Amino acid sequence: MDTYCLAIETSCDETSMSIIKNGIEEIETVVLTQIDIHKKFGGVVPEIASRSHIEYITIVLDELLTKSKINIENIDIIGVTYGPGLIGSLLIGLQCAKTISLITKKTLIPVHHIAGHIYANNLEKRLQFPLIALVVSGGHTELVYMDEDYSFKRIGNTLDDAVGEAYDKVAKILGLEYPGGPKVDKLAKSGKDTYNLPYPLDDDSYNFSFSGIKSAVVNLVHNEKQRGNNIRVEDICTTFQNRVLTVITKKTMRAIKEYKVKNLVLAGGVAANEALRKSLEKLCQQNSIDFSVPRIKYCTDNAAMIGSAAYYAYKKGIIADLELNAVATDSLYDSKFSKKINT
Ligand code: KG4
Ligand code: ZN
């Protein structure tokens, strides 16, 4: 029997809903981004984000049901991001999911945002196990090992800033608009690797650290300005990106070999980075490992990925009741919602 999931994602500045069939087939997705609203503040303003979610959520639901021609009564499960994220933003999506669950009596599935990013890949082609997922977003930089569906073991993590956060901060120092990651990626294509920036935590661990290179860029820009030198923005972007991606790809490829996996899965907003996609694809080809990456629009936050993850959580018996609350900082690896729970 087919399982139709209504999925809801509001963890940051995207109000998104989707209908996903059997965890793999996208019926319809609506994503309403607030980027233009937050741009003028140079980053996401949490209070404005949650107010905008309130304004948009019923509009997005209406549009989804109209476009998909699906009656809400024909939905089987409701998947919702319960965390991590901005608490006020999460609560809007969660309240909407709980209300629909109460009215329709459909099962509520709590989905961790990182699980969602990983399962964005499942909408492209079925995940193959064992796999390593490289999760690179505005809030996370992690290497995750999975030997079956919905079983997550973290083998590496960032010790400070997430890589997307470092991209955004470097962009801000360079005077580029929010969100800076895509702009740094674009400018890096036309620059030269001429600056002296450090390789971030280039060691034998699987951990990452980006605050050092971020501070190095701050100092570099400051010193060049004091000396009255012109700042070559493209060259800083190229050098910064080369340093960061060299270490990320090196550690990822080492993990793939050590864990003898079949599939490398790239996930999170920074998975949209062209240089990262290309270099990992090439390295996977050379090592005969299957490479998965979401289409660009599903690298950043969306509900389609939540709908895919929710299906596999449901298969594992992970369900919630109306007591479900939003959590700003829940870890996927010891969360009660990555294991079977009783309600
Ligand atoms: O996954 P996401 O939408 O939000 C979080 O869950 O954090 O990721 C957003 C992050 C931002 O930091 C943004 O600058 C970064 O992904 N990003 C990129 C690119 N596109 C988005 N970073 C580098 N290169 C890109 N092309
Ligand atoms: Zn995200």
Coordinates of N, CA and C and ligand atoms in Angstrom, one line a residue, residues 11-12 14 113 117 136-140 163-165 167-168 179-182 185 241 268-274 299-301, ligand 1:
S11 N 12.3 25.5 9.7 CA 13.3 25.6 10.8 C 14.1 26.9 10.7
C12 N 14.1 27.6 9.6 CA 14.9 28.8 9.5 C 14.1 29.9 8.7
E14 N 12.8 29.5 5.4 CA 12.0 29.0 4.3 C 10.7 28.4 4.9
H113 N 16.2 17.8 11.3 CA 16.6 18.6 10.1 C 17.7 18.0 9.3
H117 N 18.1 16.7 5.4 CA 19.1 17.0 4.4 C 19.7 15.8 3.7
V136 N 26.9 19.5 5.0 CA 27.6 20.9 5.0 C 26.5 21.9 4.8
S137 N 26.2 22.7 5.9 CA 25.1 23.7 5.8 C 25.5 24.9 6.6
G138 N 24.5 25.8 6.8 CA 24.8 27.0 7.6 C 24.9 26.7 9.1
G139 N 24.4 25.5 9.5 CA 24.5 25.2 10.9 C 25.3 24.0 11.2
H140 N 25.7 23.2 10.2 CA 26.4 21.9 10.5 C 27.5 21.6 9.5
V163 N 30.6 25.2 8.1 CA 31.2 25.8 6.9 C 30.4 26.9 6.2
G164 N 29.0 26.7 6.1 CA 28.2 27.7 5.5 C 28.2 29.0 6.3
E165 N 28.3 28.9 7.6 CA 28.4 30.0 8.5 C 29.7 30.8 8.1
Y167 N 31.4 30.7 5.3 CA 31.2 31.3 3.9 C 30.4 32.6 4.1
D168 N 29.3 32.6 4.9 CA 28.5 33.8 5.1 C 29.2 34.9 5.8
P179 N 22.4 35.7 1.3 CA 23.4 34.7 1.9 C 24.7 34.7 1.1
G180 N 25.8 34.8 1.7 CA 27.1 35.0 1.0 C 27.6 33.8 0.3
G181 N 27.3 32.6 0.8 CA 27.9 31.4 0.3 C 27.8 31.3 -1.2
P182 N 26.6 31.4 -1.9 CA 26.6 31.3 -3.3 C 27.4 32.4 -4.0
D185 N 31.1 31.5 -3.9 CA 31.2 30.4 -4.8 C 31.4 30.9 -6.3
Q241 N 38.0 29.5 -0.6 CA 37.3 28.3 -1.1 C 38.2 27.1 -1.3
G268 N 23.0 19.3 2.5 CA 23.0 20.6 3.1 C 23.2 21.7 2.1
G269 N 23.0 23.0 2.6 CA 23.0 24.1 1.7 C 24.3 24.3 0.9
V270 N 25.4 23.9 1.5 CA 26.7 24.1 0.9 C 26.9 23.0 -0.2
A271 N 26.0 22.0 -0.2 CA 26.1 21.0 -1.3 C 25.8 21.7 -2.6
A272 N 25.2 22.9 -2.6 CA 25.0 23.6 -3.9 C 26.3 24.2 -4.5
N273 N 27.4 24.1 -3.7 CA 28.6 24.7 -4.1 C 29.2 23.9 -5.3
E274 N 29.4 24.6 -6.4 CA 29.7 24.0 -7.7 C 31.1 23.3 -7.6
C299 N 19.2 21.4 -2.2 CA 20.3 21.5 -1.2 C 19.9 22.3 -0.1
T300 N 19.4 23.5 -0.3 CA 18.9 24.4 0.8 C 17.6 23.9 1.3
D301 N 17.1 24.5 2.4 CA 16.0 24.0 3.1 C 14.7 23.8 2.3
Ligands
KG4_1 O1 20.9 24.0 4.6 P1 20.7 25.4 4.6 O2 19.7 26.0 3.7 O3 20.4 26.0 6.0 C1 20.9 25.3 7.1 O4 20.3 24.2 7.5 O5 21.8 25.8 7.7 O6 22.2 26.1 4.2 C2 22.3 27.4 4.0 C3 23.8 27.7 3.9 C4 24.2 29.2 4.0 O7 25.3 29.3 4.8 C5 24.6 29.5 2.5 O8 25.5 30.5 2.4 C6 25.2 28.1 2.1 O9 24.3 27.2 2.7 N1 25.3 28.0 0.6 C7 26.5 27.9 0.0 C8 26.1 27.8 -1.4 N2 24.7 27.9 -1.5 C9 24.3 28.0 -0.2 N3 27.7 27.9 0.4 C10 28.7 27.8 -0.5 N4 28.5 27.7 -1.9 C11 27.2 27.7 -2.3 N5 27.0 27.6 -3.6

